[in-house]
Amino acid sequence: QKEVEQNSGPLSVPEGAIASLNCTYSDRGSQSFFWYRQYSGKSPELIMFIYSNGDKEDGRFTAQLNKASQYVSLLIRDSQPSDSATYLCAPATGANNLFFGTGTRLTVIP
Amino acid sequence: GAVVSQHPSWVICKSGTSVKIECRSLDFQATTMFWYRQFPKQSLMLMATSNEGSKATYEQGVEKDKFLINHASLTLSTLTVTSAHPEDSSFYICSAVQGVHEQYFGPGTRLTVT
């Protein structure tokens, strides 16, 4: 049974702070990891993906992957109110399937 | 790039009727598309995998005769909800795969069955 667990929310951070979103997964065969952002009532939007251990930075977003610990995280620097959304972690399997966590709801307080 | 559209964006239908939802990849070809369903305050639930030119693969518990999927071309997949009932009311979202694993989602279709 493949499982994806994300830190329980909701998570609230003040504007300008760093938001840290965590995810653990059970399938050691997962090679690719995706972070999606979903605004209320909208479909998910791909914001980052990471394949290799270590950090990957894209603008204000940094994804961190540790395959040995089966852990992936997303850091959002200089958080903005527009970052308020649910963030979904999704490891991929060899069959193109993504397994979504239940998501962490982030609120950035102005 | 990587734009996926869905049509319609919302639909209301009467119980017992059928509804077709289209999913198109606008600027890339997608051999594989996925159909998800999402109920309020719940996570995405994968319904089926749609592969161009072959039969769809359904997840456990999803009735293939009720949710008909056709992936007739590399840019179009359709989901038909047959004999819809109020419990089928949900947010239906498709995604298309570009590259190895990157899934790009359509904007979703909100179905209400009365």
Coordinates of N, CA and C in Angstrom, one line a residue:
Chain A
Q1 N 0.8 -1.2 0.0 CA 0.0 0.0 0.0 C 0.9 1.2 0.0
K2 N 0.8 2.0 -1.1 CA 1.6 3.2 -1.2 C 0.9 4.3 -0.3
E3 N 1.7 5.0 0.5 CA 1.1 6.0 1.3 C 2.0 7.3 1.2
V4 N 1.3 8.4 1.3 CA 2.0 9.7 1.3 C 1.4 10.5 2.5
E5 N 2.3 10.9 3.4 CA 1.8 11.7 4.5 C 2.4 13.1 4.5
Q6 N 1.6 14.0 4.8 CA 2.0 15.4 4.8 C 1.8 16.0 6.2
N7 N 2.6 17.0 6.6 CA 2.4 17.6 7.9 C 1.0 18.1 8.0
S8 N 0.4 17.8 9.1 CA -1.0 18.2 9.3 C -1.1 19.7 9.4
G9 N -2.1 20.2 8.8 CA -2.3 21.7 8.9 C -3.6 22.0 9.7
P10 N -4.1 23.1 9.6 CA -3.5 24.2 8.7 C -2.3 24.8 9.3
L11 N -1.4 25.3 8.4 CA -0.2 26.0 8.7 C -0.4 27.5 8.5
S12 N -0.1 28.3 9.5 CA -0.2 29.7 9.3 C 1.2 30.3 9.5
V13 N 1.6 31.2 8.6 CA 2.8 31.9 8.7 C 2.6 33.4 8.4
P14 N 3.3 34.3 9.0 CA 3.2 35.7 8.7 C 3.8 36.0 7.4
E15 N 3.3 37.0 6.7 CA 3.9 37.5 5.4 C 5.4 37.8 5.6
G16 N 6.1 37.3 4.6 CA 7.6 37.5 4.6 C 8.3 36.3 5.3
A17 N 7.7 35.5 6.0 CA 8.3 34.4 6.7 C 8.6 33.2 5.7
I18 N 9.3 32.2 6.3 CA 9.5 30.9 5.5 C 8.4 29.9 5.9
A19 N 7.8 29.4 4.9 CA 6.8 28.3 5.1 C 7.5 27.0 4.8
S20 N 7.4 26.0 5.7 CA 8.0 24.7 5.5 C 7.0 23.6 5.5
L21 N 6.9 22.9 4.3 CA 5.9 21.9 4.1 C 6.7 20.5 4.0
N22 N 6.2 19.5 4.7 CA 6.9 18.3 4.8 C 6.1 17.1 4.2
C23 N 6.8 16.1 3.8 CA 6.1 15.0 3.2 C 6.9 13.7 3.3
T24 N 6.3 12.6 3.8 CA 7.0 11.3 3.8 C 6.2 10.4 2.9
Y25 N 7.0 9.4 2.4 CA 6.3 8.5 1.5 C 6.8 7.1 1.8
S26 N 6.0 6.1 1.4 CA 6.3 4.7 1.8 C 6.9 3.9 0.7
D27 N 6.7 4.3 -0.6 CA 7.2 3.5 -1.7 C 8.7 3.9 -2.0
R28 N 9.6 3.0 -1.6 CA 11.0 3.2 -1.9 C 11.4 3.3 -3.3
G29 N 10.4 2.8 -4.2 CA 10.7 2.8 -5.6 C 10.4 4.1 -6.3
S30 N 9.8 5.0 -5.5 CA 9.6 6.4 -6.1 C 10.8 7.1 -6.5
Q31 N 10.9 7.6 -7.7 CA 12.1 8.3 -8.2 C 11.9 9.8 -8.4
S32 N 10.6 10.2 -8.6 CA 10.4 11.6 -8.9 C 9.3 12.1 -7.9
F33 N 9.5 13.4 -7.6 CA 8.6 13.9 -6.6 C 8.1 15.3 -7.0
F34 N 6.8 15.5 -6.9 CA 6.2 16.7 -7.4 C 5.5 17.4 -6.3
W35 N 5.5 18.7 -6.4 CA 4.7 19.6 -5.5 C 3.7 20.4 -6.3
Y36 N 2.5 20.3 -5.9 CA 1.4 21.0 -6.5 C 0.8 22.0 -5.6
R37 N 0.3 23.0 -6.1 CA -0.5 24.0 -5.3 C -1.9 24.0 -5.8
Q38 N -2.8 24.0 -4.9 CA -4.2 24.0 -5.2 C -5.0 25.0 -4.5
Y39 N -5.5 26.0 -5.2 CA -6.3 27.0 -4.6 C -7.7 26.4 -4.4
S40 N -8.5 27.0 -3.5 CA -9.8 26.5 -3.2 C -10.7 26.5 -4.4
G41 N -11.3 25.4 -4.8 CA -12.2 25.4 -5.9 C -11.5 25.3 -7.3
K42 N -10.2 25.2 -7.3 CA -9.4 25.1 -8.5 C -8.7 23.8 -8.6
S43 N -8.2 23.5 -9.8 CA -7.4 22.3 -10.0 C -5.9 22.5 -9.6
P44 N -5.2 21.5 -9.3 CA -3.8 21.6 -8.9 C -2.9 22.2 -10.0
E45 N -1.9 22.9 -9.5 CA -0.9 23.6 -10.4 C 0.4 23.1 -10.0
L46 N 1.2 22.6 -11.0 CA 2.5 22.1 -10.7 C 3.5 23.3 -10.4
I47 N 4.1 23.2 -9.3 CA 5.1 24.3 -9.0 C 6.5 23.8 -9.0
M48 N 6.8 22.5 -8.6 CA 8.1 22.1 -8.6 C 8.2 20.6 -8.7
F49 N 9.3 20.0 -9.3 CA 9.5 18.6 -9.2 C 11.0 18.4 -8.9
I50 N 11.3 17.3 -8.3 CA 12.7 17.0 -8.0 C 13.0 15.5 -8.1
Y51 N 14.1 15.2 -8.7 CA 14.5 13.8 -8.9 C 15.6 13.3 -8.1
S52 N 16.5 14.2 -7.8 CA 17.8 13.8 -7.1 C 17.8 14.3 -5.7
N53 N 18.5 13.5 -4.9 CA 18.7 13.9 -3.5 C 19.4 15.3 -3.4
G54 N 19.0 16.1 -2.4 CA 19.5 17.4 -2.2 C 18.5 18.5 -2.4
D55 N 18.9 19.6 -2.7 CA 18.0 20.8 -2.9 C 17.9 21.2 -4.3
K56 N 16.7 21.7 -4.6 CA 16.4 22.3 -5.9 C 15.7 23.6 -5.7
E57 N 16.2 24.7 -6.3 CA 15.6 26.0 -6.0 C 15.0 26.5 -7.3
D58 N 13.9 27.2 -7.1 CA 13.2 27.8 -8.3 C 12.5 29.1 -7.7
G59 N 13.2 30.2 -7.8 CA 12.6 31.4 -7.3 C 12.5 31.4 -5.8
R60 N 11.3 31.6 -5.3 CA 11.1 31.6 -3.8 C 10.9 30.2 -3.3
F61 N 10.9 29.2 -4.2 CA 10.6 27.8 -3.7 C 11.9 27.0 -3.7
T62 N 12.0 26.2 -2.7 CA 13.1 25.2 -2.6 C 12.6 23.8 -2.3
A63 N 12.8 22.8 -3.1 CA 12.4 21.5 -2.8 C 13.6 20.7 -2.3
Q64 N 13.4 19.9 -1.2 CA 14.5 19.1 -0.7 C 14.1 17.7 -0.7
L65 N 15.0 16.8 -1.1 CA 14.7 15.4 -1.2 C 15.8 14.6 -0.5
N66 N 15.3 13.6 0.3 CA 16.2 12.7 1.0 C 15.6 11.3 0.8
K67 N 16.1 10.6 -0.2 CA 15.5 9.3 -0.5 C 15.7 8.3 0.6
A68 N 16.9 8.3 1.2 CA 17.2 7.4 2.3 C 16.1 7.5 3.4
S69 N 15.7 8.7 3.7 CA 14.7 8.9 4.8 C 13.3 8.9 4.2
Q70 N 13.2 8.8 2.9 CA 11.9 8.9 2.2 C 11.1 10.1 2.6
Y71 N 11.8 11.2 2.4 CA 11.3 12.5 2.9 C 11.5 13.6 1.8
V72 N 10.5 14.4 1.6 CA 10.7 15.5 0.6 C 10.0 16.7 1.3
S73 N 10.5 17.8 1.0 CA 10.0 19.0 1.6 C 9.9 20.2 0.6
L74 N 9.2 21.2 0.9 CA 9.1 22.4 0.1 C 9.2 23.6 1.1
L75 N 10.1 24.4 0.8 CA 10.2 25.7 1.5 C 9.8 26.8 0.6
I76 N 9.0 27.7 1.2 CA 8.6 28.9 0.5 C 9.2 30.1 1.2
R77 N 10.1 30.8 0.6 CA 10.7 32.0 1.2 C 9.9 33.2 0.9
D78 N 10.0 34.2 1.8 CA 9.3 35.5 1.7 C 7.8 35.2 1.3
S79 N 7.1 34.4 2.1 CA 5.7 34.0 1.9 C 4.8 35.2 1.6
Q80 N 4.0 35.1 0.7 CA 3.0 36.1 0.3 C 1.6 35.6 0.5
P81 N 0.7 36.5 0.8 CA -0.7 36.1 0.9 C -1.2 35.3 -0.2
S82 N -0.7 35.5 -1.4 CA -1.1 34.8 -2.6 C -0.6 33.3 -2.6
D83 N 0.3 33.0 -1.7 CA 0.8 31.6 -1.5 C -0.2 30.8 -0.7
S84 N -1.2 31.4 -0.1 CA -2.2 30.7 0.7 C -3.0 29.8 -0.2
A85 N -2.8 28.5 0.1 CA -3.4 27.4 -0.7 C -3.2 26.1 -0.1
T86 N -3.6 25.0 -0.7 CA -3.3 23.7 -0.2 C -2.2 23.2 -1.1
Y87 N -1.1 22.6 -0.4 CA 0.0 22.1 -1.1 C 0.0 20.6 -1.1
L88 N 0.1 20.0 -2.3 CA 0.0 18.6 -2.4 C 1.4 18.0 -2.8
C89 N 1.8 17.0 -2.1 CA 3.0 16.3 -2.4 C 2.6 15.0 -3.2
A90 N 3.4 14.7 -4.2 CA 3.0 13.6 -5.0 C 4.3 12.9 -5.6
P91 N 4.6 11.7 -5.0 CA 5.7 10.9 -5.5 C 5.1 10.2 -6.8
A92 N 6.0 9.9 -7.7 CA 5.6 9.2 -8.9 C 6.2 7.8 -9.0
T93 N 5.4 6.9 -9.6 CA 5.8 5.6 -9.8 C 6.3 5.4 -11.2
G94 N 6.8 4.2 -11.6 CA 7.3 4.0 -12.9 C 6.2 4.0 -13.9
A95 N 5.0 3.9 -13.5 CA 3.8 3.8 -14.4 C 3.2 5.2 -14.7
N96 N 4.0 6.3 -14.4 CA 3.5 7.6 -14.6 C 2.5 8.1 -13.5
N97 N 2.0 7.1 -12.7 CA 1.0 7.5 -11.7 C 1.7 8.4 -10.6
L98 N 0.9 9.3 -10.1 CA 1.2 10.1 -9.0 C 0.4 9.7 -7.8
F99 N 0.9 9.6 -6.6 CA 0.2 9.3 -5.4 C 0.1 10.6 -4.6
F100 N -1.0 11.1 -4.5 CA -1.2 12.4 -3.8 C -1.4 12.3 -2.3
G101 N -0.7 13.1 -1.5 CA -1.0 13.2 -0.1 C -2.3 14.0 0.0
T102 N -2.8 14.1 1.3 CA -4.0 14.8 1.5 C -3.8 16.3 1.5
G103 N -2.5 16.7 1.5 CA -2.3 18.1 1.4 C -2.1 18.9 2.7
T104 N -1.4 20.0 2.6 CA -1.2 20.8 3.8 C -1.8 22.2 3.4
R105 N -2.7 22.7 4.2 CA -3.3 24.0 3.9 C -2.4 25.1 4.5
L106 N -2.0 26.0 3.7 CA -1.1 27.1 4.2 C -1.9 28.4 4.1
T107 N -1.8 29.1 5.2 CA -2.4 30.5 5.2 C -1.2 31.5 5.5
V108 N -1.1 32.4 4.7 CA -0.1 33.5 4.9 C -0.8 34.7 5.4
I109 N -0.5 35.1 6.6 CA -1.2 36.2 7.2 C -0.5 37.6 6.9
P110 N -1.3 38.5 6.3 CA -0.7 39.8 6.0 C -0.2 40.6 7.2
Chain B
G1 N 3.7 27.0 -22.1 CA 3.5 25.7 -22.6 C 2.7 24.8 -21.5
A2 N 2.5 23.5 -21.9 CA 1.8 22.6 -21.0 C 0.4 23.0 -20.5
V3 N -0.4 23.4 -21.5 CA -1.8 23.8 -21.1 C -2.7 22.7 -21.4
V4 N -3.6 22.5 -20.5 CA -4.7 21.5 -20.6 C -6.0 22.1 -20.4
S5 N -6.9 21.9 -21.2 CA -8.2 22.5 -21.1 C -9.3 21.4 -20.8
Q6 N -10.4 21.8 -20.2 CA -11.5 20.9 -20.0 C -12.8 21.6 -20.4
H7 N -13.7 20.8 -20.9 CA -15.0 21.3 -21.2 C -16.1 20.3 -21.0
P8 N -17.2 20.7 -20.3 CA -17.4 22.1 -19.8 C -16.8 22.3 -18.5
S9 N -16.8 23.6 -18.0 CA -16.2 23.9 -16.7 C -17.2 23.5 -15.6
W10 N -18.5 23.5 -15.9 CA -19.5 23.1 -14.9 C -20.7 22.6 -15.7
V11 N -21.4 21.7 -15.1 CA -22.6 21.1 -15.7 C -23.5 20.7 -14.7
I12 N -24.8 20.9 -14.9 CA -25.9 20.4 -14.1 C -26.7 19.5 -14.9
C13 N -27.0 18.3 -14.4 CA -27.8 17.4 -15.2 C -28.8 16.7 -14.3
K14 N -29.8 16.1 -14.9 CA -30.8 15.4 -14.1 C -30.3 13.9 -13.9
S15 N -30.8 13.4 -12.8 CA -30.5 12.0 -12.5 C -30.9 11.1 -13.6
G16 N -30.0 10.1 -14.0 CA -30.3 9.2 -15.0 C -29.8 9.6 -16.4
T17 N -29.4 10.8 -16.5 CA -28.8 11.2 -17.8 C -27.3 11.0 -17.9
S18 N -26.7 11.2 -19.0 CA -25.2 11.0 -19.2 C -24.6 12.3 -19.5
V19 N -23.4 12.4 -19.1 CA -22.6 13.7 -19.3 C -21.2 13.4 -19.8
K20 N -20.8 14.1 -20.8 CA -19.5 13.9 -21.4 C -18.6 15.1 -21.1
I21 N -17.4 14.8 -20.6 CA -16.4 15.8 -20.3 C -15.2 15.6 -21.2
E22 N -14.7 16.7 -21.8 CA -13.6 16.6 -22.7 C -12.3 17.2 -22.0
C23 N -11.2 16.5 -22.3 CA -9.9 17.0 -21.8 C -9.0 17.1 -23.0
R24 N -8.4 18.2 -23.2 CA -7.5 18.5 -24.3 C -6.2 19.0 -23.9
S25 N -5.1 18.5 -24.4 CA -3.8 19.1 -24.2 C -3.6 20.0 -25.4
L26 N -3.4 21.3 -25.1 CA -3.5 22.3 -26.2 C -2.1 22.5 -26.9
D27 N -1.0 22.3 -26.3 CA 0.3 22.6 -26.9 C 1.3 21.5 -26.8
F28 N 0.8 20.3 -26.5 CA 1.7 19.2 -26.5 C 0.8 17.9 -26.7
Q29 N 1.5 16.9 -27.1 CA 0.8 15.6 -27.3 C 1.0 14.7 -26.0
A30 N -0.1 14.1 -25.6 CA -0.1 13.3 -24.4 C -0.5 11.9 -24.7
T31 N 0.4 11.0 -24.6 CA 0.1 9.6 -24.7 C -0.8 9.1 -23.6
T32 N -0.5 9.7 -22.4 CA -1.2 9.3 -21.2 C -1.9 10.5 -20.6
M33 N -3.2 10.3 -20.3 CA -4.0 11.2 -19.5 C -4.6 10.5 -18.3
F34 N -4.9 11.3 -17.3 CA -5.5 10.7 -16.1 C -6.8 11.5 -15.8
W35 N -7.7 10.7 -15.2 CA -9.0 11.3 -14.7 C -9.0 11.1 -13.2
Y36 N -9.3 12.3 -12.5 CA -9.4 12.3 -11.1 C -10.8 12.8 -10.7
R37 N -11.1 12.5 -9.4 CA -12.4 13.0 -8.9 C -12.0 13.6 -7.5
Q38 N -12.6 14.7 -7.1 CA -12.3 15.3 -5.8 C -13.6 15.8 -5.2
F39 N -13.9 15.2 -4.0 CA -15.0 15.7 -3.2 C -14.5 16.8 -2.3
P40 N -15.5 17.6 -1.8 CA -15.1 18.8 -1.0 C -14.2 18.4 0.2
K41 N -13.2 19.2 0.3 CA -12.2 19.0 1.5 C -11.5 17.7 1.5
Q42 N -11.5 17.0 0.3 CA -10.8 15.7 0.2 C -9.7 15.8 -0.8
S43 N -8.8 14.8 -0.8 CA -7.7 14.9 -1.8 C -8.2 14.3 -3.1
L44 N -7.3 14.4 -4.1 CA -7.6 13.9 -5.4 C -7.7 12.4 -5.3
M45 N -8.6 11.8 -6.0 CA -8.7 10.4 -6.1 C -8.6 10.0 -7.6
L46 N -7.6 9.2 -7.9 CA -7.4 8.8 -9.3 C -8.5 7.8 -9.6
M47 N -9.1 8.1 -10.8 CA -10.2 7.2 -11.2 C -9.7 6.2 -12.3
A48 N -8.9 6.7 -13.2 CA -8.5 5.9 -14.3 C -7.3 6.5 -15.1
T49 N -6.6 5.7 -15.8 CA -5.5 6.1 -16.6 C -6.0 5.9 -18.1
S50 N -5.8 6.9 -18.9 CA -6.3 6.9 -20.2 C -5.1 6.9 -21.2
N51 N -4.9 5.8 -22.0 CA -3.8 5.8 -22.9 C -4.3 5.8 -24.3
E52 N -3.7 6.6 -25.1 CA -4.1 6.8 -26.5 C -4.1 5.5 -27.2
G53 N -5.2 5.2 -27.9 CA -5.2 4.0 -28.7 C -5.5 2.7 -28.0
S54 N -5.7 2.7 -26.7 CA -5.9 1.5 -25.9 C -7.0 1.7 -24.9
K55 N -7.4 0.6 -24.2 CA -8.4 0.8 -23.2 C -7.9 1.4 -22.0
A56 N -8.8 2.1 -21.3 CA -8.4 2.8 -20.1 C -8.2 1.8 -19.0
T57 N -7.3 2.1 -18.0 CA -7.1 1.3 -16.8 C -7.8 2.0 -15.7
Y58 N -8.7 1.3 -15.0 CA -9.5 1.8 -14.0 C -8.9 1.4 -12.6
E59 N -9.0 2.3 -11.7 CA -8.6 2.0 -10.3 C -9.7 1.2 -9.6
Q60 N -9.2 0.5 -8.6 CA -10.2 -0.4 -7.9 C -11.3 0.4 -7.3
G61 N -12.5 -0.1 -7.5 CA -13.7 0.5 -7.0 C -14.4 1.5 -8.0
V62 N -13.7 1.7 -9.1 CA -14.3 2.6 -10.1 C -15.0 1.8 -11.2
E63 N -16.3 2.0 -11.4 CA -17.0 1.2 -12.4 C -16.7 1.6 -13.8
K64 N -16.1 0.7 -14.6 CA -15.7 1.1 -16.0 C -16.9 1.3 -16.9
D65 N -18.0 0.6 -16.5 CA -19.2 0.7 -17.4 C -20.0 2.0 -17.1
K66 N -19.7 2.6 -15.9 CA -20.3 3.9 -15.6 C -19.5 5.1 -16.0
F67 N -18.2 4.9 -15.9 CA -17.3 6.0 -16.3 C -16.6 5.6 -17.5
L68 N -17.1 6.0 -18.7 CA -16.5 5.5 -20.0 C -15.5 6.5 -20.4
I69 N -14.3 6.0 -20.7 CA -13.2 6.8 -21.1 C -12.7 6.5 -22.5
N70 N -12.6 7.5 -23.3 CA -12.1 7.3 -24.7 C -10.9 8.3 -25.0
H71 N -9.8 7.7 -25.4 CA -8.6 8.5 -25.7 C -8.3 8.4 -27.1
A72 N -9.1 9.1 -27.9 CA -9.1 8.9 -29.4 C -7.9 9.5 -30.1
S73 N -7.3 10.5 -29.5 CA -6.1 11.1 -30.2 C -5.1 11.5 -29.1
L74 N -4.0 12.0 -29.5 CA -2.9 12.3 -28.6 C -3.2 13.6 -27.9
T75 N -4.3 14.3 -28.2 CA -4.6 15.5 -27.5 C -6.0 15.6 -26.9
L76 N -6.7 14.5 -27.0 CA -8.1 14.5 -26.5 C -8.4 13.2 -25.8
S77 N -9.0 13.3 -24.6 CA -9.5 12.2 -23.8 C -10.9 12.7 -23.3
T78 N -11.9 11.7 -23.4 CA -13.2 12.1 -22.9 C -13.6 11.1 -21.8
L79 N -14.4 11.7 -20.8 CA -15.0 10.9 -19.7 C -16.5 11.1 -19.8
T80 N -17.2 10.0 -20.0 CA -18.6 10.0 -20.0 C -19.2 9.4 -18.7
V81 N -19.9 10.2 -17.9 CA -20.6 9.6 -16.8 C -21.9 9.2 -17.2
T82 N -22.2 7.9 -17.2 CA -23.4 7.4 -17.7 C -24.4 7.2 -16.5
S83 N -25.7 7.4 -16.8 CA -26.7 7.3 -15.8 C -26.3 7.9 -14.5
A84 N -26.1 9.2 -14.6 CA -25.5 9.9 -13.4 C -26.6 9.9 -12.3
H85 N -26.0 9.9 -11.1 CA -26.9 10.0 -9.9 C -26.3 11.1 -9.0
P86 N -27.1 11.6 -8.0 CA -26.6 12.7 -7.2 C -25.2 12.4 -6.5
E87 N -24.9 11.1 -6.2 CA -23.7 10.8 -5.5 C -22.5 10.9 -6.5
D88 N -22.8 11.1 -7.8 CA -21.7 11.3 -8.7 C -21.3 12.8 -8.8
S89 N -22.1 13.6 -8.1 CA -21.7 15.0 -8.1 C -20.3 15.2 -7.5
S90 N -19.5 15.9 -8.2 CA -18.1 16.0 -7.8 C -17.4 17.0 -8.7
F91 N -16.1 17.2 -8.4 CA -15.2 18.0 -9.2 C -14.3 17.0 -10.0
Y92 N -14.5 16.9 -11.3 CA -13.7 16.0 -12.1 C -12.6 16.7 -12.8
I93 N -11.4 16.2 -12.6 CA -10.2 16.9 -13.1 C -9.4 15.9 -14.0
C94 N -8.9 16.3 -15.1 CA -8.1 15.5 -15.9 C -6.7 16.1 -15.9
S95 N -5.7 15.2 -16.2 CA -4.3 15.7 -16.3 C -3.7 15.0 -17.5
A96 N -2.7 15.6 -18.1 CA -2.0 15.1 -19.2 C -0.5 15.0 -18.9
V97 N 0.1 14.0 -19.3 CA 1.6 13.8 -19.0 C 2.4 14.4 -20.1
Q98 N 3.3 15.2 -19.7 CA 4.4 15.7 -20.6 C 5.7 15.3 -20.1
G99 N 6.6 14.8 -20.9 CA 7.9 14.3 -20.4 C 7.7 13.0 -19.8
V100 N 8.5 12.8 -18.7 CA 8.5 11.5 -18.0 C 7.3 11.3 -17.1
H101 N 7.2 12.2 -16.1 CA 6.1 12.1 -15.1 C 5.4 13.4 -14.9
E102 N 5.8 14.5 -15.5 CA 5.1 15.7 -15.2 C 3.7 15.7 -15.7
Q103 N 2.8 15.8 -14.7 CA 1.3 15.9 -15.0 C 0.9 17.4 -14.9
Y104 N 0.2 17.8 -15.9 CA -0.4 19.1 -16.0 C -1.9 18.9 -16.0
F105 N -2.6 19.7 -15.0 CA -4.0 19.5 -14.8 C -4.8 20.5 -15.6
G106 N -6.0 20.0 -16.1 CA -7.0 20.8 -16.6 C -7.7 21.6 -15.5
P107 N -8.5 22.6 -15.8 CA -9.1 23.4 -14.8 C -10.2 22.7 -14.0
G108 N -10.6 21.6 -14.5 CA -11.7 20.8 -13.8 C -13.1 21.1 -14.3
T109 N -13.9 20.1 -14.0 CA -15.4 20.2 -14.4 C -16.2 19.9 -13.1
R110 N -17.0 20.9 -12.8 CA -17.8 20.6 -11.6 C -19.2 20.1 -12.0
L111 N -19.5 18.9 -11.6 CA -20.7 18.2 -12.0 C -21.7 18.2 -10.9
T112 N -22.9 18.6 -11.1 CA -24.0 18.5 -10.2 C -25.1 17.8 -10.8
V113 N -25.5 16.7 -10.1 CA -26.6 15.9 -10.6 C -27.8 16.1 -9.7
T114 N -28.9 16.5 -10.3 CA -30.1 16.8 -9.4 C -31.1 15.7 -9.5

